[in-house]
Short mmCIF file of C-alpha atoms in Angstrom, two decimals:
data_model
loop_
_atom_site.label_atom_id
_atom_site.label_comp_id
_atom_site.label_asym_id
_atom_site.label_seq_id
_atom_site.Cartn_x
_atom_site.Cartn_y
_atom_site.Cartn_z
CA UNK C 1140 48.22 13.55 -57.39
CA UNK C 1141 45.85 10.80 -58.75
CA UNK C 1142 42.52 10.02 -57.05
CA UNK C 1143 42.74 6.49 -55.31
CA UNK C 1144 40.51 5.89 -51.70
CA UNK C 1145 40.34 2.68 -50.30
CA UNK C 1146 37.64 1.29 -47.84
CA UNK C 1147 39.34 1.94 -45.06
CA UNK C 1148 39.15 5.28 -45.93
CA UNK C 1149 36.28 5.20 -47.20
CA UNK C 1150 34.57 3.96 -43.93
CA UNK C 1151 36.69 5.85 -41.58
CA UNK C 1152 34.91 9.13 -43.58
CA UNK C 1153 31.47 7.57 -42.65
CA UNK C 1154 32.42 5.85 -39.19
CA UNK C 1155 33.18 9.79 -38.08
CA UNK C 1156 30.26 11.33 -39.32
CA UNK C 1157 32.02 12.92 -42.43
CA UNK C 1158 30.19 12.97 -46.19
CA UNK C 1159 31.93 12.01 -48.88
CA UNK C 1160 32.66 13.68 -51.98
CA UNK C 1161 31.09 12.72 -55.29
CA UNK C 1162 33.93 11.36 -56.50
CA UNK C 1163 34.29 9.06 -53.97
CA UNK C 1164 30.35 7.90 -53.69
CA UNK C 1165 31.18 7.43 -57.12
CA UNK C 1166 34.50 5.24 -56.32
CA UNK C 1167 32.17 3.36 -53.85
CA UNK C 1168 29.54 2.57 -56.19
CA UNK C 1169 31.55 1.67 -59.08
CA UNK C 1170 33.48 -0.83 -56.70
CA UNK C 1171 30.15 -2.46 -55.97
CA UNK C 1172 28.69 -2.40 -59.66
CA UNK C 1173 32.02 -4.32 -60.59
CA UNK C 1174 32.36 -7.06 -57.52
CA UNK C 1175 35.85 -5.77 -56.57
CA UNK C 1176 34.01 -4.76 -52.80
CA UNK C 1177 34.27 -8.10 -50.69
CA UNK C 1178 31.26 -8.09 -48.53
CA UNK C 1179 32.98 -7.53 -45.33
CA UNK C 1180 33.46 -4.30 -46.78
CA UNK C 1181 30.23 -3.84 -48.44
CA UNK C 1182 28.27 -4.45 -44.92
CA UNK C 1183 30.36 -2.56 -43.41
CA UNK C 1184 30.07 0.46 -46.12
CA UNK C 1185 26.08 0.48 -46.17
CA UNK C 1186 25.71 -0.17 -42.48
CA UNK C 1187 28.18 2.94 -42.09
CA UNK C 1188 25.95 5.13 -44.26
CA UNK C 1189 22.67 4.58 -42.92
CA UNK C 1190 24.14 5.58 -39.58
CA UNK C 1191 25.60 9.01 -40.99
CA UNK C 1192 22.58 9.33 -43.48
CA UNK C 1193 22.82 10.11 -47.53
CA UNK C 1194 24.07 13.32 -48.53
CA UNK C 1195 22.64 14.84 -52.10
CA UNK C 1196 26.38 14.62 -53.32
CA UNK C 1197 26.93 11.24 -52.48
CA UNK C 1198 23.57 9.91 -54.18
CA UNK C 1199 24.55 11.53 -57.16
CA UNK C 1200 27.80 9.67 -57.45
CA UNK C 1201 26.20 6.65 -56.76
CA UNK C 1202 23.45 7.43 -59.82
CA UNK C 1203 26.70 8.45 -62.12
CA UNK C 1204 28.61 5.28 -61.15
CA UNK C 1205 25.46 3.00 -61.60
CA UNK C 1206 24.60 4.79 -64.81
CA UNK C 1207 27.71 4.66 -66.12
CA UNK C 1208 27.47 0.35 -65.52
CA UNK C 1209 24.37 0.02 -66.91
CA UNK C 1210 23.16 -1.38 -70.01
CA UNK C 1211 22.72 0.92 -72.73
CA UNK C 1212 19.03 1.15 -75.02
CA UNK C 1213 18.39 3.43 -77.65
CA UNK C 1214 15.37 5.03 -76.86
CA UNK C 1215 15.12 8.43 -76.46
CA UNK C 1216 15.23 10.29 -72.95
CA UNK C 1217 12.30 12.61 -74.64
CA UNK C 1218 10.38 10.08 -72.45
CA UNK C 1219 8.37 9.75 -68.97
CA UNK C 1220 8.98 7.45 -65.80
CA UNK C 1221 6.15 7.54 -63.46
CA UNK C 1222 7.67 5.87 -60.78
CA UNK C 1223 7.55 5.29 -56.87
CA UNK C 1224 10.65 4.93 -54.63
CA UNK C 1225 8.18 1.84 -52.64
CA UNK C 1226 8.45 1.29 -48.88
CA UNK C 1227 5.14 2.71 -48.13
CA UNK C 1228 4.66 -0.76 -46.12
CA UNK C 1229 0.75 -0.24 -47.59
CA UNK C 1230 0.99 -3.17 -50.61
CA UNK C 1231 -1.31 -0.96 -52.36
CA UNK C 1232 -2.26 -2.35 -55.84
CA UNK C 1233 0.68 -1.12 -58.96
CA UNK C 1234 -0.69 2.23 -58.93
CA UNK C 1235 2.46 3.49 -61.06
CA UNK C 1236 2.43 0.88 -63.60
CA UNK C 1237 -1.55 1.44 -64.64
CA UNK C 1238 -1.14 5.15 -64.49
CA UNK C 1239 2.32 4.19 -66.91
CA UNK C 1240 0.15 2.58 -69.55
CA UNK C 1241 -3.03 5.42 -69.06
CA UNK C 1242 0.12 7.67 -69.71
CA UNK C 1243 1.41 6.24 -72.90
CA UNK C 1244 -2.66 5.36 -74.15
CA UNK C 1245 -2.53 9.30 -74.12
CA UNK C 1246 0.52 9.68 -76.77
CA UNK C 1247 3.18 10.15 -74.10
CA UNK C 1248 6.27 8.12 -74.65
CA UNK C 1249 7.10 6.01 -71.63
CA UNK C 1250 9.88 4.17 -70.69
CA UNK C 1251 8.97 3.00 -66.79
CA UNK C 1252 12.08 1.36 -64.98
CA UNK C 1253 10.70 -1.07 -62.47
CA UNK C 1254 11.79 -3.81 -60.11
CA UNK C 1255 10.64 -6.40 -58.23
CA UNK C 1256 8.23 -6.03 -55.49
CA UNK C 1257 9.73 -3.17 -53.13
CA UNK C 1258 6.75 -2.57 -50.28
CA UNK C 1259 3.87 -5.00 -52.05
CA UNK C 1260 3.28 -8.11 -52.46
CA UNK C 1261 3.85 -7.57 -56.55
CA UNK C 1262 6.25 -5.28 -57.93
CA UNK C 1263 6.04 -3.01 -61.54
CA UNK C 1264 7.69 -6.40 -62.95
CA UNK C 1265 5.50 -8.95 -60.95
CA UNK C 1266 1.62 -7.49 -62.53
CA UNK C 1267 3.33 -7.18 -65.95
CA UNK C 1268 4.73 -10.27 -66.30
CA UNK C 1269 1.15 -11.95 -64.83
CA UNK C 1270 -0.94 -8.95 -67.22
CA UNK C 1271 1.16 -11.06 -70.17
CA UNK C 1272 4.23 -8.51 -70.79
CA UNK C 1273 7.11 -10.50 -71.95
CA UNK C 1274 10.48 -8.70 -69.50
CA UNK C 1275 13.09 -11.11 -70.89
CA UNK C 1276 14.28 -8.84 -74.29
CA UNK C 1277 17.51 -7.61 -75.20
CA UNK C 1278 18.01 -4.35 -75.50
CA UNK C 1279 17.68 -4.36 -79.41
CA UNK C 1280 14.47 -5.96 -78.70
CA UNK C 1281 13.27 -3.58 -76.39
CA UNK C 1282 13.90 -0.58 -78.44
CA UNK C 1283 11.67 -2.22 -81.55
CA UNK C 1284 8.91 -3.00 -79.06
CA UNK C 1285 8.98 1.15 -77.96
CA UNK C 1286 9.04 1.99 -81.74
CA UNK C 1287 6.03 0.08 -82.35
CA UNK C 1288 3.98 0.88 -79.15
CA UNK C 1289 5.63 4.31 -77.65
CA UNK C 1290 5.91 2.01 -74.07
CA UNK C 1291 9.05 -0.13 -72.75
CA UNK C 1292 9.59 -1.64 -69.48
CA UNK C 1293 13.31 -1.21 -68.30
CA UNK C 1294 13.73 -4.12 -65.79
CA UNK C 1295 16.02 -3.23 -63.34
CA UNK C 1296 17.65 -6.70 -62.66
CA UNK C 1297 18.43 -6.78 -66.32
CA UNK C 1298 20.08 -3.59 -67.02
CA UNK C 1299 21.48 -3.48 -64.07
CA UNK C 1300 23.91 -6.44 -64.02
CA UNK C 1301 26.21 -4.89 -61.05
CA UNK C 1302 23.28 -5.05 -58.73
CA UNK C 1303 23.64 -8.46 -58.09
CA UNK C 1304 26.95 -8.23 -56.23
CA UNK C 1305 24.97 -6.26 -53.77
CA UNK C 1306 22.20 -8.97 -53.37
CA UNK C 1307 23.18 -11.03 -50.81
CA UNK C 1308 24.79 -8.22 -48.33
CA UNK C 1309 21.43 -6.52 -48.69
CA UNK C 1310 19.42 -9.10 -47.47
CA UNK C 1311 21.77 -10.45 -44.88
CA UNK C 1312 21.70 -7.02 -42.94
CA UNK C 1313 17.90 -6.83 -43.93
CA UNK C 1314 17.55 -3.03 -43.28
CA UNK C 1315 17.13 -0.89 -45.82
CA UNK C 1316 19.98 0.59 -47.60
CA UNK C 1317 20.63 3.66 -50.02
CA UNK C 1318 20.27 1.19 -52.68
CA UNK C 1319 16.31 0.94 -52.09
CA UNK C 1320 15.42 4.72 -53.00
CA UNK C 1321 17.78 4.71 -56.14
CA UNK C 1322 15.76 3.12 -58.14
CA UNK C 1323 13.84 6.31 -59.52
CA UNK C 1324 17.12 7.95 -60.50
CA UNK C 1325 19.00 5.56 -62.33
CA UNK C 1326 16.44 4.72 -65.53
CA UNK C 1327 18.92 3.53 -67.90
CA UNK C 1328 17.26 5.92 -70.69
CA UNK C 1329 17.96 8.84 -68.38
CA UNK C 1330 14.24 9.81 -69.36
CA UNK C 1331 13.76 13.87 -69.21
CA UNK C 1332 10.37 13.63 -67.28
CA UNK C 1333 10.08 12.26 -64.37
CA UNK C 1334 7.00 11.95 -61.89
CA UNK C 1335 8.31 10.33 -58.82
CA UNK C 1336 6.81 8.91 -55.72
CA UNK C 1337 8.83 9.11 -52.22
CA UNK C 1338 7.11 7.24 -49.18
CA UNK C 1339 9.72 8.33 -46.58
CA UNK C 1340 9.74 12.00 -46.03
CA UNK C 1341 13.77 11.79 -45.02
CA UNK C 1342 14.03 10.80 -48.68
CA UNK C 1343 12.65 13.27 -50.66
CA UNK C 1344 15.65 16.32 -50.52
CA UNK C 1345 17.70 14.04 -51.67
CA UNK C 1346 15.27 13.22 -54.93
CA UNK C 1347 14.79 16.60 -55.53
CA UNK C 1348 18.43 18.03 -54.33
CA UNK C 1349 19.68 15.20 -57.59
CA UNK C 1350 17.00 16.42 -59.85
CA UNK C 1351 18.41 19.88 -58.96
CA UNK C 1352 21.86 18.98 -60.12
CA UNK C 1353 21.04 17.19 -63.25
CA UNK C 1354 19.23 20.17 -64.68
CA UNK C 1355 16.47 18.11 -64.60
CA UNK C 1356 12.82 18.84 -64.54
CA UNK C 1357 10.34 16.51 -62.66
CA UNK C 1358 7.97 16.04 -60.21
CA UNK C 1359 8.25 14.69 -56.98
CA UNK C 1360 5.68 13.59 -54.33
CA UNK C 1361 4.58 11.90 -51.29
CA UNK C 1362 1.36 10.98 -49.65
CA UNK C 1363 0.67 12.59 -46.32
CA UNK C 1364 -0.20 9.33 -44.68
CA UNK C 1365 3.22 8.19 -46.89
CA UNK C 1366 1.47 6.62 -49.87
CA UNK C 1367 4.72 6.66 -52.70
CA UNK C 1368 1.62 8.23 -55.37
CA UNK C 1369 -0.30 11.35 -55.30
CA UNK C 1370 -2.38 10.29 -52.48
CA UNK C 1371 -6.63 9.80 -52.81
CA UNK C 1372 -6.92 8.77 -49.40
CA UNK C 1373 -5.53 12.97 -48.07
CA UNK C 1374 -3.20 15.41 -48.68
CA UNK C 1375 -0.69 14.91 -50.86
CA UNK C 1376 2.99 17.43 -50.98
CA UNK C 1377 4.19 18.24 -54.40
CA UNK C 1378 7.87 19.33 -55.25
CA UNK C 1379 8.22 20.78 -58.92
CA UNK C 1380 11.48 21.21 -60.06
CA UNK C 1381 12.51 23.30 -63.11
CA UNK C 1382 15.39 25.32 -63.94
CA UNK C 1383 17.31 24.80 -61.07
CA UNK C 1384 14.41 25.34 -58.48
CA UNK C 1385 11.72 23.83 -56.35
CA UNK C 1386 8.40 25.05 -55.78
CA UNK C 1387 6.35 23.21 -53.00
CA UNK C 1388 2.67 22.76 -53.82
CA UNK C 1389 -0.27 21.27 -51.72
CA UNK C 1390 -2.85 19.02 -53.07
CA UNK C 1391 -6.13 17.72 -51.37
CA UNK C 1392 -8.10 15.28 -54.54
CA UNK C 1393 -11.39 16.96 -53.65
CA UNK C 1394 -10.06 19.65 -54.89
CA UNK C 1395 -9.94 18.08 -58.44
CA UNK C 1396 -13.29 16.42 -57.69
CA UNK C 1397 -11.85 12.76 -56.90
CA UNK C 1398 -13.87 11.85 -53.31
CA UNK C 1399 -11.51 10.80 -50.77
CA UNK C 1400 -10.41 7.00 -50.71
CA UNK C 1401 -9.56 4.76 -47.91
CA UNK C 1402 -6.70 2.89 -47.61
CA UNK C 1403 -8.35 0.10 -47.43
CA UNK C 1404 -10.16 0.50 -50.94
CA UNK C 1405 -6.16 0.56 -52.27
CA UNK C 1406 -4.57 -2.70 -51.24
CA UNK C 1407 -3.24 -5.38 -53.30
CA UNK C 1408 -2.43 -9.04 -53.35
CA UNK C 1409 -0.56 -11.25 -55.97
CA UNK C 1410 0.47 -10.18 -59.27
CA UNK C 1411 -2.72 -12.48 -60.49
CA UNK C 1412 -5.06 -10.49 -58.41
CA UNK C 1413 -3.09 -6.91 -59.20
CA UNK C 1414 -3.19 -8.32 -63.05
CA UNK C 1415 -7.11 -8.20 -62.96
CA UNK C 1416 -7.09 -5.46 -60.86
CA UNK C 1417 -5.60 -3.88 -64.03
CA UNK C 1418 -7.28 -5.19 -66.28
CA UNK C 1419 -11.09 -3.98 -64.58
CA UNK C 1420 -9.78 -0.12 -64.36
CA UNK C 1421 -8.85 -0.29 -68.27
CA UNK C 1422 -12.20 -2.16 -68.62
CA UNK C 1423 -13.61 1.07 -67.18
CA UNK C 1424 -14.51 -0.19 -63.61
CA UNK C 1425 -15.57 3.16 -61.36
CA UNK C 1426 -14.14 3.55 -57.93
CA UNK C 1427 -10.96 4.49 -56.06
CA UNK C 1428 -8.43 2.45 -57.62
CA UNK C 1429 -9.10 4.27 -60.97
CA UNK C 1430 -9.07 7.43 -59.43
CA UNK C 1431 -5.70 7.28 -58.13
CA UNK C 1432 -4.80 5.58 -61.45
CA UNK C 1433 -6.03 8.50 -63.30
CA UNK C 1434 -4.49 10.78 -60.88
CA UNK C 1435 -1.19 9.47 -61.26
CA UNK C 1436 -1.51 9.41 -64.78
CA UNK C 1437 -2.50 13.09 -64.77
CA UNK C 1438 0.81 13.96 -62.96
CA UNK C 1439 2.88 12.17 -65.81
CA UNK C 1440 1.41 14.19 -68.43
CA UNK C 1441 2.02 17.24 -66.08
CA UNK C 1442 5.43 16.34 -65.63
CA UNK C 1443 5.85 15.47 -69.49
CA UNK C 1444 4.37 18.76 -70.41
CA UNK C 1445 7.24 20.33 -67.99
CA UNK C 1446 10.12 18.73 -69.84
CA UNK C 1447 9.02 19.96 -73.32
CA UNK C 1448 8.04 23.67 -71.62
CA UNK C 1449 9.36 24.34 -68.53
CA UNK C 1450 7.76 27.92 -68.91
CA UNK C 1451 4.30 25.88 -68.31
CA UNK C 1452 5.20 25.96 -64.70
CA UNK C 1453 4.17 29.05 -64.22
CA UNK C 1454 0.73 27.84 -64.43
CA UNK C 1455 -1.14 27.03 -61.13
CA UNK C 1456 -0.15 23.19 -60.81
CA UNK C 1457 -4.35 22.20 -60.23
CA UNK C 1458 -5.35 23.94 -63.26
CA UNK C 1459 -2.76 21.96 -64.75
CA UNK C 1460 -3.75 18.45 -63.18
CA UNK C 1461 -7.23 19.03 -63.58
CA UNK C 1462 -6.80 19.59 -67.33
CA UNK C 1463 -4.65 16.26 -67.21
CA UNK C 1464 -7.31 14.65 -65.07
CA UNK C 1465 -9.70 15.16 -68.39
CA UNK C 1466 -7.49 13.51 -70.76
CA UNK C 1467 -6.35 10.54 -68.58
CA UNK C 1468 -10.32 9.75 -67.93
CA UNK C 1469 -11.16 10.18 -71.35
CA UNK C 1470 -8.11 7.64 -72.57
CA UNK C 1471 -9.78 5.13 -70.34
CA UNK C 1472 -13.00 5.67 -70.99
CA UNK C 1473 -12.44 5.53 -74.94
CA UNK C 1474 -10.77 2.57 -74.38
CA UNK C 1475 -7.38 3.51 -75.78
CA UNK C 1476 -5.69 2.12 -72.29
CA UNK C 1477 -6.82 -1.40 -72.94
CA UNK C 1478 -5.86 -1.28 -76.29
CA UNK C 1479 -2.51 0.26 -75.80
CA UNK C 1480 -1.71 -2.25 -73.04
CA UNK C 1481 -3.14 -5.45 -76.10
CA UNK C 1482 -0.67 -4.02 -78.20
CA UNK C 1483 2.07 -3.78 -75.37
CA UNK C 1484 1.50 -7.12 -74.90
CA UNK C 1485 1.40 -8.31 -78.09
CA UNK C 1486 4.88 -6.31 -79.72
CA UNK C 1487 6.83 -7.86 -76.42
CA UNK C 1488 5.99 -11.31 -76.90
CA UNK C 1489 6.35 -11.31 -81.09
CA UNK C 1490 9.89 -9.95 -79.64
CA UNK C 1491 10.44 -12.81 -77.34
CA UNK C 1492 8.97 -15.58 -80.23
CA UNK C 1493 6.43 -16.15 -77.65
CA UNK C 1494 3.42 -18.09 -79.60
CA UNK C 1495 0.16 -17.03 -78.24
#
């Protein structure tokens, strides 16, 4: 017998506290990603949800369906997204998209998918496009641009073209949805390293649980105080998967010799005051934004390192980010950070015939 739900069914399942399968997240989703769900059905569908709560099944159909809608770029997954899921309701400055570039400065290949501003008042998108980036390239283009410069920018609102049938539901219930923490796992690229950022604690089995089932080795982390980052201003809780498991670590930063921050010393503005923000740390401005930054950047590489060796795991995780630590200070410091983000800038807008 073929495999055909409906909404009713589909929100009866939810309505009484049932999960769905993957195969029917993955009905849902692709209904959404295609416009065939009418929004009285849509509302209805993610109000439903958030009431039962996400299962890791059903996020993983909803990755496979968006995935399988997205646009395609040939770059290879032997790649790194340092990404955060946002809703930390701080606005701290882009502390993923600096610690992005420190990464790539450093010879990793990075392919960071980003949105528009999530929980700040400038999204991964928002400082690039004010640091200069040019985020309006085909595909094609995009790919030439990581060739030359080993860094791309994967706009979600571009390569993800079913999004926008969700767009108005979302913001007409304004609560937040399932759609808000898959971000991290659907990079088009399907990148094999992964150092991701969870602000709400509720959130992170499911990350992990869908790491789990992809086979997938990454890192995953939240703030104490719920910073979406490996957190300067406390603790910070670390979830390492590799082959199939998960082993929980604790970091405190004074433990890698990074003085404790204050929130405060964190927080953003506008993508013009983010921009220079930015631009200061690669400059080689001291002080607690760069020592998040490098941080950050320190977990990538970790994370990178993972994906090529898993085996390296068995190494105590701050030996491992304090050897990180070393290289992402000494990219900034040598200036290879502002030069790799010039060059960034430069390949993206000969791509988009954009005369300087």
């Amino acid at each position: 017998m073929s495999f055909s739900p409906s909404w009713p069914q589909i929100i009866t399942t939810l309505i009484d506290g049932d999960d769905m399968s993957v195969s029917e997240a993955d009905w849902a989703m692709t209904q959404i990603m295609t416009g065939q769900a009418s929004e009285a059905a849509l509302s209805a569908f993610l109000i439903a949800l958030r009431i039962k709560g996400e299962t890791v099944n059903e996020v993983v159909g909803f990755r496979d369906a968006i995935l399988e809608h997205a646009r395609s770029v040939a770059i290879t997954p032997q790649s790194l997204d340092i990404v955060g899921t946002g809703g930390d309701r701080f606005g701290t400055v882009n502390v993923s998209t600096m610690s992005s570039i420190v990464a790539a400065a450093a010879g990793i290949p990075v392919v960071k998918h980003g949105n528009r501003a999530a929980s700040s008042q400038s999204g991964s998108s928002d400082v690039l496009a004010s640091l200069g980036v040019s985020l309006e390239l085909t595909p094609e283009q995009l790919a030439r641009v990581f060739d030359r410069t080993g860094i791309a920018f994967i706009y979600a609102g571009h390569f993800h073209p079913g999004f926008q049938y969700a767009g108005k539901v979302r913001k007409e219930i304004g609560v937040p949805t399932v759609f808000n923490f898959l971000g991290p796992l659907c990079n088009p690229v399907r990148p094999e390293a992964s150092a991701v950022g969870v602000a709400q604690s509720d959130r992170v089995p499911l990350i992990v649980g869908v790491f789990q089932t992809r086979g997938a080795n990454a890192l995953v982390f939240r703030g104490d105080e719920g910073l979406d980052e490996l957190s300067t201003v406390g603790h910070s809780h670390i979830w390492e998967v590799t082959r199939g498991g998960v082993t929980e670590h604790d970091l405190d930063p004074r433990d890698l010799g990074i003085a404790r921050a204050n929130i405060e010393d964190l927080i953003g503005q506008d993508a013009a005051y983010n921009a220079q923000v930015a631009r200061k740390v690669f400059a080689g401005d001291a002080g607690p934004v760069r020592d998040i930054v490098l941080l950050n950047a320190a977990a990538g590489l970790v994370a990178y390192d993972l994906s090529l060796d898993p085996a390296s795991s068995e190494t105590p995780m701050l030996e491992r980010l304090t050897s990180k630590l070393v290289i992402a200070a000494d990219t900034v410091d040598s200036g290879a950070a502002e030069r790799k983000l010039a060059a960034w800038i430069g390949a993206t807008r000969d791509e988009a015939g954009v005369v300087s």
